[in-house]
Coordinates of C-alpha atoms in Angstrom, one line a residue:
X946 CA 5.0 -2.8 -42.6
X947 CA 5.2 0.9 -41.9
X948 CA 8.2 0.2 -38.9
X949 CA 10.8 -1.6 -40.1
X950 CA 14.8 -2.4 -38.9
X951 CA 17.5 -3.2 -41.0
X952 CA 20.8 -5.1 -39.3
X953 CA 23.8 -6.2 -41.1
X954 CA 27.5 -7.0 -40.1
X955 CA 29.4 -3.8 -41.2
X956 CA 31.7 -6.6 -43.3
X957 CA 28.8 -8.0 -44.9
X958 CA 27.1 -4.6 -46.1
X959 CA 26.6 -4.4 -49.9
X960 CA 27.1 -0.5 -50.2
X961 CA 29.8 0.8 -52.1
X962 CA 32.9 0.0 -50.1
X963 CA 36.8 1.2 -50.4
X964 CA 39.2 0.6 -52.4
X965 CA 41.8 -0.8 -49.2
X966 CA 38.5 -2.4 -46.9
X967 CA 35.5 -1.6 -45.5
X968 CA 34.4 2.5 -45.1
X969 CA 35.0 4.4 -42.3
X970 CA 31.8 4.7 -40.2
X971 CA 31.3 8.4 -41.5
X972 CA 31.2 7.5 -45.1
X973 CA 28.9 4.3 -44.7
X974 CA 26.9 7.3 -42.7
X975 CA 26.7 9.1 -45.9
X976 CA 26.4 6.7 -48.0
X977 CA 23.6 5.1 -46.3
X978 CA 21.6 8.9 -45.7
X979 CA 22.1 9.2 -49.9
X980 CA 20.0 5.9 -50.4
X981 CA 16.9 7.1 -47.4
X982 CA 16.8 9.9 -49.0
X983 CA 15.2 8.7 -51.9
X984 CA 13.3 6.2 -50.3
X985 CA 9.6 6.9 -48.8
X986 CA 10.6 7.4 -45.0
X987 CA 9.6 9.6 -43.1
X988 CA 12.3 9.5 -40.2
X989 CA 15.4 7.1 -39.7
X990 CA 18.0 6.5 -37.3
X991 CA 21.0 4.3 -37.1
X992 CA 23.7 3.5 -35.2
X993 CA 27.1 1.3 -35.8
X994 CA 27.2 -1.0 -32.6
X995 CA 31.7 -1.0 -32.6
X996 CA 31.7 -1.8 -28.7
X997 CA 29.1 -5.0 -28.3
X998 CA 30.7 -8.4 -28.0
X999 CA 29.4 -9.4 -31.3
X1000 CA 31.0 -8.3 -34.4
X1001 CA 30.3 -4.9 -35.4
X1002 CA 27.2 -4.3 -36.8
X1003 CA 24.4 -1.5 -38.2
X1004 CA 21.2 -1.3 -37.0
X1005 CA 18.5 1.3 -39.1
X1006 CA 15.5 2.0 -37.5
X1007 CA 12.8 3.5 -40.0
X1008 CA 9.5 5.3 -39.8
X1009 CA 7.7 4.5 -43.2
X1010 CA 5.6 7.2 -45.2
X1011 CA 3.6 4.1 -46.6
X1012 CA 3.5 0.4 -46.1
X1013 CA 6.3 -1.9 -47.4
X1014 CA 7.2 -5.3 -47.9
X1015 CA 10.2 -6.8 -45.8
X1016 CA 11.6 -7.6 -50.1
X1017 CA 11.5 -4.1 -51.0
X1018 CA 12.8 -2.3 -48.0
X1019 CA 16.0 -5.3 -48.5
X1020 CA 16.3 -3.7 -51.9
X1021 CA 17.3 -0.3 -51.0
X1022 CA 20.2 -2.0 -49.7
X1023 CA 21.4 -4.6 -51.9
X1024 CA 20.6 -7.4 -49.4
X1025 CA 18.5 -10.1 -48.4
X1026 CA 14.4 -9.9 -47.1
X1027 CA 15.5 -12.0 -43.9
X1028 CA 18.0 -9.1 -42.7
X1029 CA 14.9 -6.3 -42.2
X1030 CA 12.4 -6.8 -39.2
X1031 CA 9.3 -5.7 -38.6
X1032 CA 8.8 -3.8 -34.8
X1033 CA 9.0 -5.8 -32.2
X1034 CA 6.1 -4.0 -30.3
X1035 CA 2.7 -2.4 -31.6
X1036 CA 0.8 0.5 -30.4
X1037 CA 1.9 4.0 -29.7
X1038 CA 5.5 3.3 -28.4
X1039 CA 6.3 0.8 -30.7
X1040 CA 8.4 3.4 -32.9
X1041 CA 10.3 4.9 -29.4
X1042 CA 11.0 1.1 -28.5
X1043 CA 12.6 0.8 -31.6
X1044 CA 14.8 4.1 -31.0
X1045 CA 15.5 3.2 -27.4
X1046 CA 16.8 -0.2 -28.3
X1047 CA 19.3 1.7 -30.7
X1048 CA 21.2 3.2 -27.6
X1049 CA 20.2 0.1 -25.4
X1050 CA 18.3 1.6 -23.5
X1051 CA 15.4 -1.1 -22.7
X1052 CA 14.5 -3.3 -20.1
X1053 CA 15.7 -6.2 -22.6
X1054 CA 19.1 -4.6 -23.6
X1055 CA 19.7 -4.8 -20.1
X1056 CA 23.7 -6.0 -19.8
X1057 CA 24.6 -4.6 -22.9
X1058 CA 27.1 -1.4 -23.7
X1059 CA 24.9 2.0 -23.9
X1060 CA 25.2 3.8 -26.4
X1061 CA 25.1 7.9 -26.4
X1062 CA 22.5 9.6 -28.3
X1063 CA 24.8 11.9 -29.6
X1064 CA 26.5 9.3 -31.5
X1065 CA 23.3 8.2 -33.7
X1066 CA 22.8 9.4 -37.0
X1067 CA 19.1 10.5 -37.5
X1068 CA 16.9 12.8 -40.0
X1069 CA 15.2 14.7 -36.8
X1070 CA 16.7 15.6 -32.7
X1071 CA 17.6 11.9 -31.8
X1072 CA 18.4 13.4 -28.3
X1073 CA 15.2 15.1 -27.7
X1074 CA 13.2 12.6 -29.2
X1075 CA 14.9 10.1 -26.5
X1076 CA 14.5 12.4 -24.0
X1077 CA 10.9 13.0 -24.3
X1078 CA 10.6 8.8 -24.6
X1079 CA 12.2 8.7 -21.1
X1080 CA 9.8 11.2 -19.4
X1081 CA 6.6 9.5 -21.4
X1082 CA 7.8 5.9 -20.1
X1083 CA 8.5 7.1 -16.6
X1084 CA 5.2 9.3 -16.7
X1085 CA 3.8 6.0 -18.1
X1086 CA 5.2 3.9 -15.1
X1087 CA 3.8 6.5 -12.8
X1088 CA 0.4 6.2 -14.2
X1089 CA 0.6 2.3 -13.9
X1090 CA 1.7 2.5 -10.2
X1091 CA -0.9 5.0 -9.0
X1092 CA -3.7 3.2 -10.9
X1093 CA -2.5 -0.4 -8.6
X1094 CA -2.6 1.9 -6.0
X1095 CA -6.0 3.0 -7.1
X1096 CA -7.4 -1.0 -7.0
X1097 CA -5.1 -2.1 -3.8
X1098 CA -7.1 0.8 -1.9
X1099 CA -10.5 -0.3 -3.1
X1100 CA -9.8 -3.6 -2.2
X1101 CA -9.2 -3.2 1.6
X1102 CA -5.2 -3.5 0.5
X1103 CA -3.8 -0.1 2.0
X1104 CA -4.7 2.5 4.5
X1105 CA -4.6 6.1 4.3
X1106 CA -1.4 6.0 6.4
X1107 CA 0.4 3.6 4.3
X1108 CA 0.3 5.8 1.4
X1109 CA 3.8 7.4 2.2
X1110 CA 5.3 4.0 1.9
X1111 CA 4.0 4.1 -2.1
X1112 CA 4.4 7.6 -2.6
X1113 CA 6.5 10.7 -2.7
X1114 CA 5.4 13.9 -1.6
X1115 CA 5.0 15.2 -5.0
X1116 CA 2.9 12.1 -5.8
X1117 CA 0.4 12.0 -3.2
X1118 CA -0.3 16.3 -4.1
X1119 CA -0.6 15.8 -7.9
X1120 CA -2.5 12.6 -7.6
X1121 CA -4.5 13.9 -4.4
X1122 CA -7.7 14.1 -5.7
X1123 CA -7.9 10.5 -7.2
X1124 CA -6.5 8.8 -4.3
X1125 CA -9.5 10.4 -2.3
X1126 CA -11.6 9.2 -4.7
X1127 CA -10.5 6.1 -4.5
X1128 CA -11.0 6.1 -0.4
X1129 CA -14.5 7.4 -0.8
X1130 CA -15.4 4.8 -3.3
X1131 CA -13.6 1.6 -0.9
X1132 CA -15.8 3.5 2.3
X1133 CA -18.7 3.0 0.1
X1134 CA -18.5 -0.6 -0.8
X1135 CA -17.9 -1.4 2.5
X1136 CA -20.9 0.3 4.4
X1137 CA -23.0 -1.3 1.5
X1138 CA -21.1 -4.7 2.2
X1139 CA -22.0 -4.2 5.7
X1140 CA -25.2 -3.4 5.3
X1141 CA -26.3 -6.5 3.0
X1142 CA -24.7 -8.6 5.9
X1143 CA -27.2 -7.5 8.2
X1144 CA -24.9 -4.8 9.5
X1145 CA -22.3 -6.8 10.5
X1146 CA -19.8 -4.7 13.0
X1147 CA -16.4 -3.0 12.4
X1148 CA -14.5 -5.6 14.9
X1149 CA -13.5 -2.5 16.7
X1150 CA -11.7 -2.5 20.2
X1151 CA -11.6 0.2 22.7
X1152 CA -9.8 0.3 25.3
X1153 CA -10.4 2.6 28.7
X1154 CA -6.6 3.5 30.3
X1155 CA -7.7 5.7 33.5
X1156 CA -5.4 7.2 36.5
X1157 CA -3.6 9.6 38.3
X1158 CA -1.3 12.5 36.0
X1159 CA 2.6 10.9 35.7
X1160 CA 0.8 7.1 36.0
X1161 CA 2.1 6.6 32.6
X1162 CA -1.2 6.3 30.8
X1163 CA -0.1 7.9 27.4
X1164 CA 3.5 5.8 27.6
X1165 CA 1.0 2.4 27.7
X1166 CA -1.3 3.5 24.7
X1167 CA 1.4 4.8 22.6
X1168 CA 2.8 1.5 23.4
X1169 CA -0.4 -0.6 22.9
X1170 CA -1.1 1.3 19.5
X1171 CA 2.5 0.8 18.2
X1172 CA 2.3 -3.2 18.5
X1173 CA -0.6 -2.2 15.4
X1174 CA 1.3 0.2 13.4
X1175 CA 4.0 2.5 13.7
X1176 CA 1.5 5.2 12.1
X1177 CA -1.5 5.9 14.9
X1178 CA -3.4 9.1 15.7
X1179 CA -3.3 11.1 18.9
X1180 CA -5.8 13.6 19.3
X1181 CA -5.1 17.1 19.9
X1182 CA -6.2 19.0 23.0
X1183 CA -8.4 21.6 20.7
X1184 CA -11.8 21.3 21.1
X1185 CA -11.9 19.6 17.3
X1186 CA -9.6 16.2 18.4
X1187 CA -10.1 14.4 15.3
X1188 CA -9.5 17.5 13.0
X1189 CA -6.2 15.9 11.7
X1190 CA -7.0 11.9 11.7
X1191 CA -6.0 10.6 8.4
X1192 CA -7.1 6.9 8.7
X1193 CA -4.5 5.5 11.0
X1194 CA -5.8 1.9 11.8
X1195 CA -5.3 3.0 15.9
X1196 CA -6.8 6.7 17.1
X1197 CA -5.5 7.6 20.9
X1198 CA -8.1 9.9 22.7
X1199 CA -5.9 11.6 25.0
X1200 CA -6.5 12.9 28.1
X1201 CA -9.9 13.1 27.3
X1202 CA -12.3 15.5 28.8
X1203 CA -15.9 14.9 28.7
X1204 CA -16.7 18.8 28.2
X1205 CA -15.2 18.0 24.6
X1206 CA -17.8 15.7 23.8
X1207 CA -21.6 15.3 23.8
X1208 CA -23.0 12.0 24.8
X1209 CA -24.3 11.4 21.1
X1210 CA -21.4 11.7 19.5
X1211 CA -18.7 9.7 21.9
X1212 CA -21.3 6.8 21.7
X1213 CA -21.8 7.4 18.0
X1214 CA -17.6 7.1 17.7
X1215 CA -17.6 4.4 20.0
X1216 CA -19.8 2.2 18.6
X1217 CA -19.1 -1.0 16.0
X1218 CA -22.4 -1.0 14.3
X1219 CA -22.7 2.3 13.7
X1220 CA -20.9 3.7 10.2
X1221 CA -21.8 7.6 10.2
X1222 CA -19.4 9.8 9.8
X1223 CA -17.7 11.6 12.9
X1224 CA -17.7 15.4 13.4
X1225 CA -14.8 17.2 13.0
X1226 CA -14.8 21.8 12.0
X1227 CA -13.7 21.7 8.7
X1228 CA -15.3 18.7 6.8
X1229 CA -16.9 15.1 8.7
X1230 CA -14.7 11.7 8.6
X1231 CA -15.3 8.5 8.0
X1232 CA -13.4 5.7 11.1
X1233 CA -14.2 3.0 8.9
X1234 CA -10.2 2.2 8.9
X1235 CA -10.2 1.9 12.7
X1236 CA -9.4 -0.9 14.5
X1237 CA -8.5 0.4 18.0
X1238 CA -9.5 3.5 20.0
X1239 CA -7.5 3.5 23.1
X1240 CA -9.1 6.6 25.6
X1241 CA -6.6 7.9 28.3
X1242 CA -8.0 10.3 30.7
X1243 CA -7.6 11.2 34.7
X1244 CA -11.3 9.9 35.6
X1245 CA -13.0 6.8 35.8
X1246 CA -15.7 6.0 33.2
X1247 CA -18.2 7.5 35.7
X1248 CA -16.9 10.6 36.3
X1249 CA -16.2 11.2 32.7
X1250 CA -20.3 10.2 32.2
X1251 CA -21.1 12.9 34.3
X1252 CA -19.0 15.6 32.3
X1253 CA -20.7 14.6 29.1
X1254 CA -22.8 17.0 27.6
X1255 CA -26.5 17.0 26.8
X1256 CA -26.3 13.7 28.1
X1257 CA -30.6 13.7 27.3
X1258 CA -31.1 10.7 29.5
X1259 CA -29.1 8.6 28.0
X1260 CA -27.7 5.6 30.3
X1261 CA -24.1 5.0 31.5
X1262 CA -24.7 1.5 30.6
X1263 CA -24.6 2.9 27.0
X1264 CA -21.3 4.4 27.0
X1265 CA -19.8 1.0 29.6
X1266 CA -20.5 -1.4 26.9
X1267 CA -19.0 -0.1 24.0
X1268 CA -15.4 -0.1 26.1
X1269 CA -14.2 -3.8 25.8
X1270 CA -11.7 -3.4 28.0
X1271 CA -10.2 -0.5 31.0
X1272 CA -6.8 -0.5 32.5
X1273 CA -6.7 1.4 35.9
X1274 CA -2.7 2.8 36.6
X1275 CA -1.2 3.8 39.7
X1276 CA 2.3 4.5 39.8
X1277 CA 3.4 0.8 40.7
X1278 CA 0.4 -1.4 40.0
X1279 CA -1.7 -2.0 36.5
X1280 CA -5.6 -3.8 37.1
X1281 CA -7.4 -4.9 34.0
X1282 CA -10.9 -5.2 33.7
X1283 CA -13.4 -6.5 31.1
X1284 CA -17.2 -5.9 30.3
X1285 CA -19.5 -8.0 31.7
X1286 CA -22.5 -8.2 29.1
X1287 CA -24.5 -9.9 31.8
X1288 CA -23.5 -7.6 34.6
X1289 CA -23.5 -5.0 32.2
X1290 CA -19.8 -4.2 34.1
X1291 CA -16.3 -4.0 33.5
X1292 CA -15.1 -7.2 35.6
X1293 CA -11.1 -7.4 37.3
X1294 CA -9.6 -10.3 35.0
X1295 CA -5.8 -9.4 35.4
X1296 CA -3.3 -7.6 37.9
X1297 CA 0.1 -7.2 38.2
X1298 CA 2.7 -4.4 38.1
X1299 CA 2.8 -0.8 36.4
X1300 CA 4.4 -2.3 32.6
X1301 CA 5.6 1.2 31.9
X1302 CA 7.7 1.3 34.9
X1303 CA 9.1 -2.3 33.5
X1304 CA 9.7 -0.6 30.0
X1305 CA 11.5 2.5 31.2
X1306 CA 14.0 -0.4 33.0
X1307 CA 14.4 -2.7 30.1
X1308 CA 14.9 0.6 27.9
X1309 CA 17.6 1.4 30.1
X1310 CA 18.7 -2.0 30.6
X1311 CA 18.6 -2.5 27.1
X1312 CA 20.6 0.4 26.6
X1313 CA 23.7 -1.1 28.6
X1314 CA 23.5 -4.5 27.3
X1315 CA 23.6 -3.3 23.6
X1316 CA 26.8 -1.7 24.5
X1317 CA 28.3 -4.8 26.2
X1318 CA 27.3 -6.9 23.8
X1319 CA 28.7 -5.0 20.9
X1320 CA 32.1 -5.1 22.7
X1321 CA 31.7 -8.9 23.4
X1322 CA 30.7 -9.9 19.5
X1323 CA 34.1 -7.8 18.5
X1324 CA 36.3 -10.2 20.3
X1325 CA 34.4 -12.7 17.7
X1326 CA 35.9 -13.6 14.1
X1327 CA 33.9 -11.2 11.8
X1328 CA 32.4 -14.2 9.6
X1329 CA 30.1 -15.1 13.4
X1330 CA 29.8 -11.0 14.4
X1331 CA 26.7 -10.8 11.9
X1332 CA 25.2 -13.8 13.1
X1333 CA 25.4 -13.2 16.4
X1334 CA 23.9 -9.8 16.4
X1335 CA 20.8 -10.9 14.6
X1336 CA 20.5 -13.7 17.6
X1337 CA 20.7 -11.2 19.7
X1338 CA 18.0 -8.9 18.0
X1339 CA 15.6 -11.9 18.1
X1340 CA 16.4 -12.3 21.9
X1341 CA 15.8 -8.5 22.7
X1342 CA 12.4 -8.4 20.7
X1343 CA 11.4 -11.7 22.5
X1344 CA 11.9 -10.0 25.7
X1345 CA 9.7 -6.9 24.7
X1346 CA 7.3 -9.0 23.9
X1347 CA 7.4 -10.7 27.4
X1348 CA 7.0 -7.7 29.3
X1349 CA 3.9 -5.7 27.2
X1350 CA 1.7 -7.9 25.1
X1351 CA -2.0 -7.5 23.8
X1352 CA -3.7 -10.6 22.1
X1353 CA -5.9 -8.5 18.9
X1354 CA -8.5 -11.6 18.7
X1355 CA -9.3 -11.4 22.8
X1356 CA -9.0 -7.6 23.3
X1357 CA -6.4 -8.8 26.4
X1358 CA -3.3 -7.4 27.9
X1359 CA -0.5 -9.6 28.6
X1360 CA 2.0 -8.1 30.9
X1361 CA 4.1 -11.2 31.5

């Protein structure tokens, strides 16, 4: 073995010993530094454990200049071949798992007293040595955590947006160009995937929110996208409006103009069986993430038709059809419609009133019941006060789900 540990009870060491007991630690040091010193090792450490619960010990960890036997390396110390150990670990680290164990400062030394690495005796910078062991492990960790991260996004596990949930700041910069990598390479598989199937669609919905300014039609996607995530897109009101989407799983096209757009390319972003990518000024982006567009805008689906550019014959039906669903707001009343594929028409399937008038109320509602309720669970002994709030939690999020709901595998809203 070229790594090797000796351990002995400081009682049962066979060095020279005192004339009243055992040495002091100091002199066992020395002692222990004039045998090594003749011995073929290349560096040593070791460490009297005086504050374990066991009885108080030595460990010696040794880097070997050439191979020994556990019989030989006993010799050096007057002691038995059962008392040295070979390293627990091979590899690169098995030598800094050794030194790290010394101070207890391993996953598997976890409980135990930790030790300073000022107080080790060693033949090189025990300190620095550790402290460069610390920053290869964590770098080491790092690596191991961005390289699941690496498989999870390949495998259809994350999203773009989730990646500040994984990762710091700091991460996501230094690791930047392998974590687009890996999103280019998961695109990939999947257009192929798509494209064995027969080009099987992206399951997309889009939904059509249309009305008056002050209707509320931005209140109702916001909330619409947020029953998907808490990360979605709104698009800017430049003349680029996807320049900063990032893969959010909902995009919101608001207020949407049709002077922004040519007829090609809203159809083009629109539909679920096309995969191309989506122009935007500084560099074209994949939608492949998206799950829900939800369009806001002033005017119906005809009038924005008609503001299209270079619309080069192309039929409204063509831009109807790839909108599963449009939501008409006035300021009391909601009307949901849903394409026909036979009438090639969006059909009146639900009405009822404005849900974003019946948020701002519950919000305000909501707002004074917290308050009495928190008063009314203080008269409560504190043991029930925990309890009771979570009830009430569970109540309060049943309610919001009463009053705006949409069903992902229908496309509907549920407003009550």
């Amino acid at each position: 073995m070229k790594l090797a540990e000796y351990e002995q009870q400081i009682k049962h060491l066979n060095i020279k010993t005192g004339k009243k007991g055992p040495l002091p630690k100091e002199e066992i040091y020395k002692q222990i530094e004039e045998i090594l010193k003749t011995k073929p090792v290349k560096r040593y450490a070791m460490l009297i454990h005086d504050k374990d619960e066991a009885e108080e010990h030595i460990h010696i960890e040794m880097e070997l200049n050439s191979s020994q036997t556990a019989e030989n390396i006993s010799k050096w110390f007057n002691d038995k071949a059962n008392r040295i150990q070979k390293a627990k670990t091979k590899g690169k680290y098995a030598f800094a798992n050794m030194l790290s164990y010394l101070i207890h400062a391993t996953e598997t030394a976890d409980g135990k007293y930790q030790y300073k690495p000022e107080e080790v005796r060693a033949n090189f910078d025990f300190k620095e040595e550790v402290k460069q062991i610390k920053n290869e492990v964590e770098n080491s960790k790092e690596y191991k955590k961005i390289d699941d991260l690496i498989n999870k996004i390949v495998n259809n596990e994350i999203y773009r947006s989730d990646l500040k949930e994984h990762l710091t700041g700091a991460q996501e910069v230094k690791y930047n160009t392998a974590l687009k990598k890996a999103f280019e390479v998961r695109d990939r598989r999947n257009r192929e995937k798509r494209k064995e199937q027969g080009g099987a669609s992206k399951d997309m919905k889009v939904i059509y929110i249309c009305g008056k300014s002050g209707t509320g039609k931005t209140t109702l996607a916001k909330m619409l996208a947020e029953q998907k995530t808490k990360d979605y897109f709104v698009s800017g009101s430049s003349n680029d409006p996807l320049e900063d989407y990032d893969g959010q799983k909902v995009i919101i096209l608001d207020e949407l103009r049709g002077s922004q757009w040519k007829i090609a390319d809203i159809l083009k972003l629109l539909d679920n069986n096309t995969d191309s990518k989506q122009k935007s000024r500084y560099y074209n982006k994949y939608i492949t993430e998206c799950e829900l567009i939800i369009i806001t805008s002033t005017k119906s689906i005809e009038e924005l038709y008609k503001g299209l550019q270079e619309k080069d014959g192309e039929e409204q039906t063509q831009l109807k059809r790839r909108i599963n669903q449009v939501i008409v707001l006035t300021e009391d009343r909601m009307q949901t419609a849903e394409y026909d594929q036979d009438l090639k028409e969006h059909i009146i399937t639900n009405e009822g009133p404005n849900p974003v008038n019946i948020k701002k109320f519950a919000d305000s509602m909501e707002r004074k019941n917290d308050e009495l309720m928190e008063d009314l669970i203080k008269i409560y002994p504190k043991e029930q006060q925990e309890q009771m709030r979570k009830n009430y939690e569970e109540t309060k999020k049943r309610a919001k789900e009463i009053i705006v709901g949409y069903d992902n595998k229908s496309g509907k809203l549920i407003t009550w």
